[in-house]
């Protein structure tokens, strides 16, 4: 059941991987107006939005969530009915090399945004106040790591172990505090590893695809046995909208794809899809796999119990890993120009986060 009337939704980080999938979804599938507020760091690219940026319901503002004046302007100018907060520094390896920007954006920036959104909320009339929501988007990495067994539930105690996950955990605590202390209408989601089109080529799946196509070594951390639960990004975008529309204020929802895979399984799957779609002259892509020193503090396993969002809101992932990864590999093959454009000035697929 979606909201009967169209809303103005302010999305932070809408030029990033998940944010742009959400913005494309909102413009394509709903009548809502979207304000995309993004600082355009190395990870934010307006190319991700070309499919919808002609829409009269889409507005882009280059702004920093840490800047109070800029954020106040956003609320004053657009008077949003809801906020979905995705802007963050998001790459664990980069947080190992330098944590300061993670603390600034993920913690200080989230605090700034919460404070300004709360001020705005308190001035709203009764009806608008009743409808207003602030959805804070977070990660399952706040729960720490699992052994061979078990799943993260919404009640799992926090145990973040990287500078990235510690900064996200901190922002989750702030968002929850704004609900409990100020009755500010917060919802929180914690999701597993996303994959799909438009993911900046620094994360496992796009790195493997591009390294394979370049003919170089395909790096696998440690023994490749670490397990992640993979969520197709468009399934995630649908889940976020569902939580925004139907979730209960103050609640947390875990979002996962029921796709637990060892990293090495993911890499082998990509290699075999590439062997089929773009065969090499000689040998197979698996020949390029190289095991490299593990990431420091590499969490062994993440797995999400997504039964709450399924039971309470009726959301389920539509993609299996097999269908999602095939679409993803095909997308990268068809969009090599995008990869070149987004990495041209600042990133060369080099290894990060070795301390
Ligand atoms: P991303 O790195 O692709 O995009 C982040 C976006 O935020 C970029 O467009 C960037 O320009 C923008 N941004 C960064 N700092 C900003 C600032 N100070 N002000 C305004 N904009 C700023 O990240 P993503 O993978 O799309 O992740 C989005 C959110 O989802 C993050 O909060 C992340 O922690 C969370 N998350 C991601 C994953 C995943 O697998 N990618 C999994 C769980 C949770």
Tab-separated table of C-alpha atoms and ligand atoms in Angstrom:
chain	number	residue	atom	x	y	z
A	1	UNK	CA	0.000	0.000	0.000
A	2	UNK	CA	1.782	3.135	-1.127
A	3	UNK	CA	0.968	6.664	-0.097
A	4	UNK	CA	-2.050	8.037	-2.001
A	5	UNK	CA	-0.595	11.486	-2.574
A	6	UNK	CA	2.708	12.364	-4.072
A	7	UNK	CA	5.431	13.599	-1.782
A	8	UNK	CA	8.661	15.557	-1.957
A	9	UNK	CA	11.439	13.222	-0.859
A	10	UNK	CA	14.894	14.592	-0.075
A	11	UNK	CA	17.511	11.922	-0.775
A	12	UNK	CA	21.078	12.484	0.451
A	13	UNK	CA	23.813	10.690	-1.482
A	14	UNK	CA	21.537	10.259	-4.496
A	15	UNK	CA	24.465	10.355	-6.938
A	16	UNK	CA	26.092	7.295	-5.352
A	17	UNK	CA	25.461	3.629	-6.054
A	18	UNK	CA	22.410	2.868	-3.882
A	19	UNK	CA	21.155	6.455	-3.762
A	20	UNK	CA	21.004	6.677	-7.557
A	21	UNK	CA	19.137	3.342	-7.738
A	22	UNK	CA	16.618	4.751	-5.260
A	23	UNK	CA	16.260	8.036	-7.161
A	24	UNK	CA	15.782	6.200	-10.475
A	25	UNK	CA	13.186	3.956	-8.814
A	26	UNK	CA	11.284	6.887	-7.268
A	27	UNK	CA	11.125	8.790	-10.551
A	28	UNK	CA	10.302	5.716	-12.655
A	29	UNK	CA	7.842	3.940	-10.377
A	30	UNK	CA	6.177	6.643	-8.244
A	31	UNK	CA	4.688	10.145	-8.607
A	32	UNK	CA	6.976	11.629	-6.003
A	33	UNK	CA	9.307	14.570	-6.461
A	34	UNK	CA	12.934	13.854	-5.580
A	35	UNK	CA	15.535	16.302	-4.312
A	36	UNK	CA	18.967	14.723	-4.680
A	37	UNK	CA	21.403	16.374	-2.261
A	38	UNK	CA	24.950	15.189	-2.916
A	39	UNK	CA	28.428	16.626	-2.496
A	40	UNK	CA	29.731	14.621	-5.476
A	41	UNK	CA	32.768	13.020	-3.862
A	42	UNK	CA	34.862	10.551	-5.882
A	43	UNK	CA	31.899	8.141	-5.418
A	44	UNK	CA	29.105	10.441	-6.616
A	45	UNK	CA	28.391	10.721	-10.342
A	46	UNK	CA	25.557	12.491	-12.121
A	47	UNK	CA	26.038	10.023	-15.001
A	48	UNK	CA	24.204	7.528	-12.744
A	49	UNK	CA	21.050	9.609	-13.156
A	50	UNK	CA	21.003	10.263	-16.898
A	51	UNK	CA	18.029	7.933	-17.314
A	52	UNK	CA	15.765	10.232	-15.238
A	53	UNK	CA	17.444	13.643	-14.985
A	54	UNK	CA	15.119	15.168	-17.606
A	55	UNK	CA	12.130	14.604	-15.310
A	56	UNK	CA	10.426	17.725	-13.954
A	57	UNK	CA	10.062	15.823	-10.659
A	58	UNK	CA	13.840	15.489	-10.233
A	59	UNK	CA	16.071	18.203	-8.744
A	60	UNK	CA	19.777	18.037	-8.012
A	61	UNK	CA	21.594	20.162	-5.417
A	62	UNK	CA	25.345	19.913	-4.907
A	63	UNK	CA	25.672	20.324	-1.146
A	64	UNK	CA	27.531	18.908	1.843
A	65	UNK	CA	25.557	17.325	4.695
A	66	UNK	CA	28.197	18.685	7.112
A	67	UNK	CA	27.391	22.275	6.132
A	68	UNK	CA	24.577	23.652	8.319
A	69	UNK	CA	23.762	26.626	6.116
A	70	UNK	CA	23.543	24.501	2.989
A	71	UNK	CA	21.304	21.952	4.705
A	72	UNK	CA	19.027	24.640	6.174
A	73	UNK	CA	18.653	26.052	2.651
A	74	UNK	CA	17.617	22.642	1.338
A	75	UNK	CA	14.793	22.311	3.863
A	76	UNK	CA	13.709	25.929	3.432
A	77	UNK	CA	13.696	25.717	-0.347
A	78	UNK	CA	12.060	22.316	-0.894
A	79	UNK	CA	9.991	21.685	2.271
A	80	UNK	CA	10.360	17.897	1.999
A	81	UNK	CA	7.759	15.434	3.295
A	82	UNK	CA	10.447	12.833	3.956
A	83	UNK	CA	14.214	12.359	4.032
A	84	UNK	CA	16.134	9.261	2.997
A	85	UNK	CA	19.685	9.626	4.251
A	86	UNK	CA	22.288	7.649	2.287
A	87	UNK	CA	25.178	10.121	1.979
A	88	UNK	CA	28.266	8.551	3.494
A	89	UNK	CA	31.815	7.483	2.976
A	90	UNK	CA	31.140	3.839	2.207
A	91	UNK	CA	34.320	1.893	1.457
A	92	UNK	CA	35.890	-0.143	4.292
A	93	UNK	CA	39.351	-0.225	2.664
A	94	UNK	CA	39.428	3.580	2.372
A	95	UNK	CA	38.432	3.860	6.050
A	96	UNK	CA	41.497	1.791	6.954
A	97	UNK	CA	43.783	4.129	5.005
A	98	UNK	CA	42.205	7.287	6.438
A	99	UNK	CA	39.295	7.458	8.867
A	100	UNK	CA	38.893	11.244	9.280
A	101	UNK	CA	36.504	11.752	6.365
A	102	UNK	CA	34.390	8.819	7.632
A	103	UNK	CA	34.059	10.463	11.041
A	104	UNK	CA	33.260	13.835	9.437
A	105	UNK	CA	30.628	12.701	6.953
A	106	UNK	CA	29.124	9.638	8.611
A	107	UNK	CA	28.992	10.906	12.184
A	108	UNK	CA	29.261	14.713	12.170
A	109	UNK	CA	27.325	14.993	8.894
A	110	UNK	CA	24.525	12.722	10.116
A	111	UNK	CA	24.337	14.697	13.361
A	112	UNK	CA	24.097	17.948	11.421
A	113	UNK	CA	21.381	16.593	9.171
A	114	UNK	CA	19.373	15.167	12.089
A	115	UNK	CA	19.561	18.458	13.945
A	116	UNK	CA	18.458	20.563	10.995
A	117	UNK	CA	15.751	18.103	9.965
A	118	UNK	CA	14.424	18.109	13.552
A	119	UNK	CA	14.333	21.924	13.646
A	120	UNK	CA	12.416	21.901	10.364
A	121	UNK	CA	10.077	19.138	11.609
A	122	UNK	CA	9.208	21.029	14.776
A	123	UNK	CA	7.967	23.977	12.714
A	124	UNK	CA	5.653	21.845	10.546
A	125	UNK	CA	1.859	22.000	10.828
A	126	UNK	CA	0.029	19.053	12.465
A	127	UNK	CA	-0.775	17.126	9.286
A	128	UNK	CA	2.680	17.456	7.717
A	129	UNK	CA	4.240	16.524	11.043
A	130	UNK	CA	2.171	13.343	11.204
A	131	UNK	CA	3.379	12.298	7.763
A	132	UNK	CA	7.054	13.291	8.018
A	133	UNK	CA	9.668	10.485	8.112
A	134	UNK	CA	13.465	10.396	8.299
A	135	UNK	CA	14.888	7.100	7.009
A	136	UNK	CA	18.499	6.497	7.996
A	137	UNK	CA	20.197	3.921	5.752
A	138	UNK	CA	22.854	1.769	7.363
A	139	UNK	CA	24.753	-1.472	7.082
A	140	UNK	CA	24.783	-4.942	8.638
A	141	UNK	CA	28.486	-4.373	9.373
A	142	UNK	CA	27.474	-2.566	12.590
A	143	UNK	CA	26.676	-6.002	14.061
A	144	UNK	CA	30.275	-7.232	13.745
A	145	UNK	CA	31.017	-10.671	12.354
A	146	UNK	CA	29.401	-14.102	12.541
A	147	UNK	CA	31.003	-17.537	12.729
A	148	UNK	CA	29.779	-20.405	10.543
A	149	UNK	CA	26.276	-20.246	12.049
A	150	UNK	CA	23.578	-17.672	12.891
A	151	UNK	CA	22.095	-14.513	11.394
A	152	UNK	CA	21.990	-10.827	12.275
A	153	UNK	CA	18.608	-9.832	13.668
A	154	UNK	CA	17.423	-6.292	14.448
A	155	UNK	CA	18.115	-7.102	18.110
A	156	UNK	CA	21.730	-8.279	17.579
A	157	UNK	CA	24.051	-6.141	19.759
A	158	UNK	CA	26.307	-3.728	17.914
A	159	UNK	CA	29.961	-4.776	17.588
A	160	UNK	CA	31.504	-2.744	14.731
A	161	UNK	CA	35.094	-3.619	13.900
A	162	UNK	CA	36.301	-1.325	11.102
A	163	UNK	CA	36.536	2.488	11.103
A	164	UNK	CA	33.730	2.455	8.487
A	165	UNK	CA	31.352	0.255	10.481
A	166	UNK	CA	32.167	2.105	13.713
A	167	UNK	CA	31.231	5.393	12.045
A	168	UNK	CA	27.981	3.906	10.725
A	169	UNK	CA	27.159	2.410	14.138
A	170	UNK	CA	27.676	5.810	15.669
A	171	UNK	CA	25.324	7.422	13.162
A	172	UNK	CA	22.682	4.741	13.873
A	173	UNK	CA	22.919	5.511	17.598
A	174	UNK	CA	22.465	9.216	16.883
A	175	UNK	CA	19.419	8.572	14.696
A	176	UNK	CA	17.874	6.352	17.404
A	177	UNK	CA	18.644	8.961	20.058
A	178	UNK	CA	16.796	11.618	18.015
A	179	UNK	CA	13.746	9.342	18.035
A	180	UNK	CA	13.837	8.545	21.746
A	181	UNK	CA	14.862	11.994	22.984
A	182	UNK	CA	13.012	14.300	20.623
A	183	UNK	CA	10.191	12.101	19.232
A	184	UNK	CA	11.718	12.760	15.834
A	185	UNK	CA	10.177	10.229	13.378
A	186	UNK	CA	13.192	8.113	12.517
A	187	UNK	CA	13.293	4.725	10.789
A	188	UNK	CA	16.508	2.741	10.353
A	189	UNK	CA	17.468	0.043	7.856
A	190	UNK	CA	20.559	-2.170	8.012
A	191	UNK	CA	21.311	-4.041	4.842
A	192	UNK	CA	23.812	-6.527	3.503
A	193	UNK	CA	26.307	-6.057	0.649
A	194	UNK	CA	24.654	-4.504	-2.376
A	195	UNK	CA	25.607	-5.253	-5.953
A	196	UNK	CA	24.291	-4.263	-9.379
A	197	UNK	CA	24.690	-1.586	-12.048
A	198	UNK	CA	26.486	1.728	-11.330
A	199	UNK	CA	28.585	0.446	-8.394
A	200	UNK	CA	31.823	2.430	-8.282
A	201	UNK	CA	34.619	0.068	-9.374
A	202	UNK	CA	36.373	-0.141	-6.014
A	203	UNK	CA	34.104	-2.812	-4.479
A	204	UNK	CA	34.543	-6.557	-5.013
A	205	UNK	CA	32.156	-7.293	-7.892
A	206	UNK	CA	32.995	-4.414	-10.279
A	207	UNK	CA	36.712	-4.734	-9.461
A	208	UNK	CA	36.650	-8.423	-10.402
A	209	UNK	CA	34.772	-7.769	-13.648
A	210	UNK	CA	37.082	-4.955	-14.734
A	211	UNK	CA	40.315	-6.665	-13.687
A	212	UNK	CA	39.199	-9.768	-15.570
A	213	UNK	CA	38.484	-7.766	-18.715
A	214	UNK	CA	41.817	-5.904	-18.443
A	215	UNK	CA	43.604	-9.264	-18.375
A	216	UNK	CA	45.438	-8.566	-15.082
A	217	UNK	CA	45.406	-10.371	-11.735
A	218	UNK	CA	41.975	-10.732	-10.122
A	219	UNK	CA	42.736	-10.103	-6.435
A	220	UNK	CA	40.975	-12.220	-3.788
A	221	UNK	CA	41.608	-11.265	-0.145
A	222	UNK	CA	43.005	-14.003	2.119
A	223	UNK	CA	41.676	-17.460	1.267
A	224	UNK	CA	38.485	-16.142	-0.295
A	225	UNK	CA	36.380	-17.938	2.301
A	226	UNK	CA	34.802	-14.821	3.854
A	227	UNK	CA	31.038	-14.909	3.449
A	228	UNK	CA	28.762	-12.030	2.462
A	229	UNK	CA	25.024	-11.925	1.873
A	230	UNK	CA	24.381	-10.228	-1.486
A	231	UNK	CA	21.423	-7.908	-2.131
A	232	UNK	CA	20.592	-6.696	-5.639
A	233	UNK	CA	20.514	-2.902	-5.523
A	234	UNK	CA	17.073	-2.536	-7.148
A	235	UNK	CA	15.600	-4.917	-4.545
A	236	UNK	CA	17.138	-2.650	-1.928
A	237	UNK	CA	15.636	0.493	-3.490
A	238	UNK	CA	12.166	-1.117	-3.363
A	239	UNK	CA	12.729	-2.109	0.262
A	240	UNK	CA	13.737	1.430	1.235
A	241	UNK	CA	10.605	2.903	-0.302
A	242	UNK	CA	8.473	0.265	1.422
A	243	UNK	CA	10.016	1.073	4.812
A	244	UNK	CA	9.553	4.799	4.181
A	245	UNK	CA	5.890	4.306	3.304
A	246	UNK	CA	4.831	1.549	5.658
A	247	UNK	CA	7.487	1.092	8.340
A	248	UNK	CA	6.718	1.890	11.937
A	249	UNK	CA	8.403	4.992	13.329
A	250	UNK	CA	11.274	4.164	15.696
A	251	UNK	CA	11.703	0.670	14.224
A	252	UNK	CA	14.718	-0.926	12.565
A	253	UNK	CA	14.437	-3.253	9.562
A	254	UNK	CA	17.171	-5.587	8.353
A	255	UNK	CA	17.297	-6.019	4.575
A	256	UNK	CA	19.082	-8.971	2.982
A	257	UNK	CA	19.037	-10.961	-0.205
A	258	UNK	CA	19.138	-14.561	1.140
A	259	UNK	CA	22.284	-14.983	-0.921
A	260	UNK	CA	25.152	-16.040	1.284
A	261	UNK	CA	28.269	-16.671	-0.778
A	262	UNK	CA	31.953	-17.059	-0.091
A	263	UNK	CA	33.943	-14.369	-1.910
A	264	UNK	CA	35.689	-17.025	-3.974
A	265	UNK	CA	32.307	-18.397	-5.138
A	266	UNK	CA	31.343	-14.887	-6.264
A	267	UNK	CA	34.610	-14.484	-8.162
A	268	UNK	CA	34.318	-17.921	-9.808
A	269	UNK	CA	30.728	-17.179	-10.846
A	270	UNK	CA	31.745	-13.881	-12.461
A	271	UNK	CA	34.603	-15.628	-14.295
A	272	UNK	CA	32.338	-18.311	-15.688
A	273	UNK	CA	29.702	-15.760	-16.839
A	274	UNK	CA	32.478	-13.803	-18.566
A	275	UNK	CA	33.793	-17.023	-20.154
A	276	UNK	CA	30.347	-17.415	-21.669
A	277	UNK	CA	29.611	-13.781	-22.627
A	278	UNK	CA	33.079	-12.641	-23.675
A	279	UNK	CA	35.361	-15.695	-24.012
A	280	UNK	CA	39.122	-15.192	-23.973
A	281	UNK	CA	41.226	-16.305	-26.913
A	282	UNK	CA	43.020	-18.771	-24.640
A	283	UNK	CA	42.169	-20.245	-21.224
A	284	UNK	CA	39.551	-19.033	-18.768
A	285	UNK	CA	39.193	-15.920	-16.587
A	286	UNK	CA	39.694	-18.097	-13.485
A	287	UNK	CA	43.367	-18.397	-14.527
A	288	UNK	CA	43.747	-14.711	-13.510
A	289	UNK	CA	42.636	-15.238	-9.874
A	290	UNK	CA	45.391	-14.306	-7.393
A	291	UNK	CA	45.128	-14.591	-3.625
A	292	UNK	CA	46.455	-11.459	-1.885
A	293	UNK	CA	47.098	-10.483	1.758
A	294	UNK	CA	43.847	-10.335	3.676
A	295	UNK	CA	42.179	-7.046	4.697
A	296	UNK	CA	43.183	-6.172	8.294
A	297	UNK	CA	40.321	-7.113	10.661
A	298	UNK	CA	38.401	-8.746	7.777
A	299	UNK	CA	35.036	-9.860	9.242
A	300	UNK	CA	34.542	-13.556	8.517
A	301	UNK	CA	30.841	-13.779	7.784
A	302	UNK	CA	27.759	-11.551	7.518
A	303	UNK	CA	24.268	-12.976	7.109
A	304	UNK	CA	20.973	-11.176	7.502
A	305	UNK	CA	17.728	-12.431	8.951
A	306	UNK	CA	15.263	-10.380	6.904
A	307	UNK	CA	12.138	-12.056	8.307
A	308	UNK	CA	10.840	-8.883	9.999
A	309	UNK	CA	10.582	-6.778	6.812
A	310	UNK	CA	9.108	-9.790	5.004
A	311	UNK	CA	6.487	-10.536	7.675
A	312	UNK	CA	5.557	-6.970	8.598
A	313	UNK	CA	5.893	-5.122	5.290
A	314	UNK	CA	5.629	-7.933	2.754
A	315	UNK	CA	8.970	-7.163	1.068
A	316	UNK	CA	11.002	-9.965	-0.507
A	317	UNK	CA	13.983	-9.812	-2.864
A	318	UNK	CA	13.029	-10.514	-6.475
A	319	UNK	CA	16.503	-11.371	-7.759
A	320	UNK	CA	18.345	-14.567	-6.965
A	321	UNK	CA	22.126	-14.255	-6.945
A	322	UNK	CA	22.274	-16.130	-10.265
A	323	UNK	CA	19.887	-13.736	-12.004
A	324	UNK	CA	21.312	-10.587	-10.371
A	325	UNK	CA	24.966	-11.346	-11.025
A	326	UNK	CA	24.286	-12.181	-14.670
A	327	UNK	CA	22.479	-8.849	-15.151
A	328	UNK	CA	25.325	-7.071	-13.365
A	329	UNK	CA	28.105	-8.606	-15.481
A	330	UNK	CA	26.136	-7.836	-18.641
A	331	UNK	CA	25.612	-4.227	-17.469
A	332	UNK	CA	29.362	-3.694	-16.950
A	333	UNK	CA	30.120	-5.226	-20.340
A	334	UNK	CA	27.623	-2.824	-21.922
A	335	UNK	CA	28.828	0.193	-19.928
A	336	UNK	CA	32.605	0.179	-20.060
A	337	UNK	CA	32.388	3.880	-21.033
A	338	UNK	CA	30.694	4.621	-17.700
A	339	UNK	CA	33.506	2.829	-15.834
A	340	UNK	CA	36.110	4.873	-17.689
A	341	UNK	CA	34.233	8.139	-17.085
A	342	UNK	CA	33.812	7.642	-13.325
A	343	UNK	CA	37.360	6.455	-12.667
A	344	UNK	CA	39.136	8.772	-15.109
A	345	UNK	CA	40.547	11.348	-12.652
A	346	UNK	CA	40.800	9.604	-9.389
A	347	UNK	CA	41.085	5.843	-9.273
A	348	UNK	CA	42.961	3.124	-11.055
A	349	UNK	CA	41.569	-0.060	-9.407
A	350	UNK	CA	44.614	-0.067	-7.120
A	351	UNK	CA	44.626	-2.020	-3.853
A	352	UNK	CA	43.563	0.071	-0.818
A	353	UNK	CA	43.367	-0.581	2.923
A	354	UNK	CA	46.487	-2.598	3.634
A	355	UNK	CA	47.480	-0.273	6.555
B	1	LIG	P1	28.494	5.413	-2.381
B	1	LIG	O1	29.854	5.597	-1.814
B	1	LIG	O2	28.335	4.804	-3.725
B	1	LIG	O3	27.734	6.817	-2.428
B	1	LIG	C1	27.787	7.750	-1.396
B	1	LIG	C2	27.241	9.073	-1.922
B	1	LIG	O4	27.257	10.023	-0.860
B	1	LIG	C3	28.098	9.661	-3.050
B	1	LIG	O5	27.266	10.093	-4.108
B	1	LIG	C4	28.810	10.841	-2.413
B	1	LIG	O6	29.092	11.892	-3.300
B	1	LIG	C5	27.793	11.257	-1.346
B	1	LIG	N1	28.430	11.955	-0.214
B	1	LIG	C6	29.541	11.569	0.472
B	1	LIG	N2	29.820	12.489	1.414
B	1	LIG	C7	28.878	13.453	1.328
B	1	LIG	C8	28.619	14.648	2.049
B	1	LIG	N3	29.419	15.052	3.048
B	1	LIG	N4	27.536	15.397	1.712
B	1	LIG	C9	26.738	15.005	0.699
B	1	LIG	N5	26.935	13.902	-0.028
B	1	LIG	C10	27.988	13.121	0.288
B	1	LIG	O7	27.709	4.602	-1.268
B	1	LIG	P2	26.572	3.492	-1.451
B	1	LIG	O8	27.221	2.185	-1.644
B	1	LIG	O9	25.558	3.965	-2.414
B	1	LIG	O10	25.954	3.500	0.021
B	1	LIG	C11	24.877	4.370	0.352
B	1	LIG	C12	24.534	4.191	1.819
B	1	LIG	O11	24.194	2.828	2.079
B	1	LIG	C13	25.689	4.529	2.757
B	1	LIG	O12	25.158	5.187	3.886
B	1	LIG	C14	26.262	3.177	3.133
B	1	LIG	O13	26.846	3.203	4.413
B	1	LIG	C15	25.017	2.301	3.105
B	1	LIG	N6	25.265	0.884	2.796
B	1	LIG	C16	25.899	0.514	1.649
B	1	LIG	C17	26.090	-0.842	1.363
B	1	LIG	C18	26.728	-1.307	0.083
B	1	LIG	O14	26.862	-2.526	-0.106
B	1	LIG	N7	27.111	-0.438	-0.820
B	1	LIG	C19	25.653	-1.814	2.266
B	1	LIG	C20	25.030	-1.395	3.437
B	1	LIG	C21	24.812	-0.037	3.686
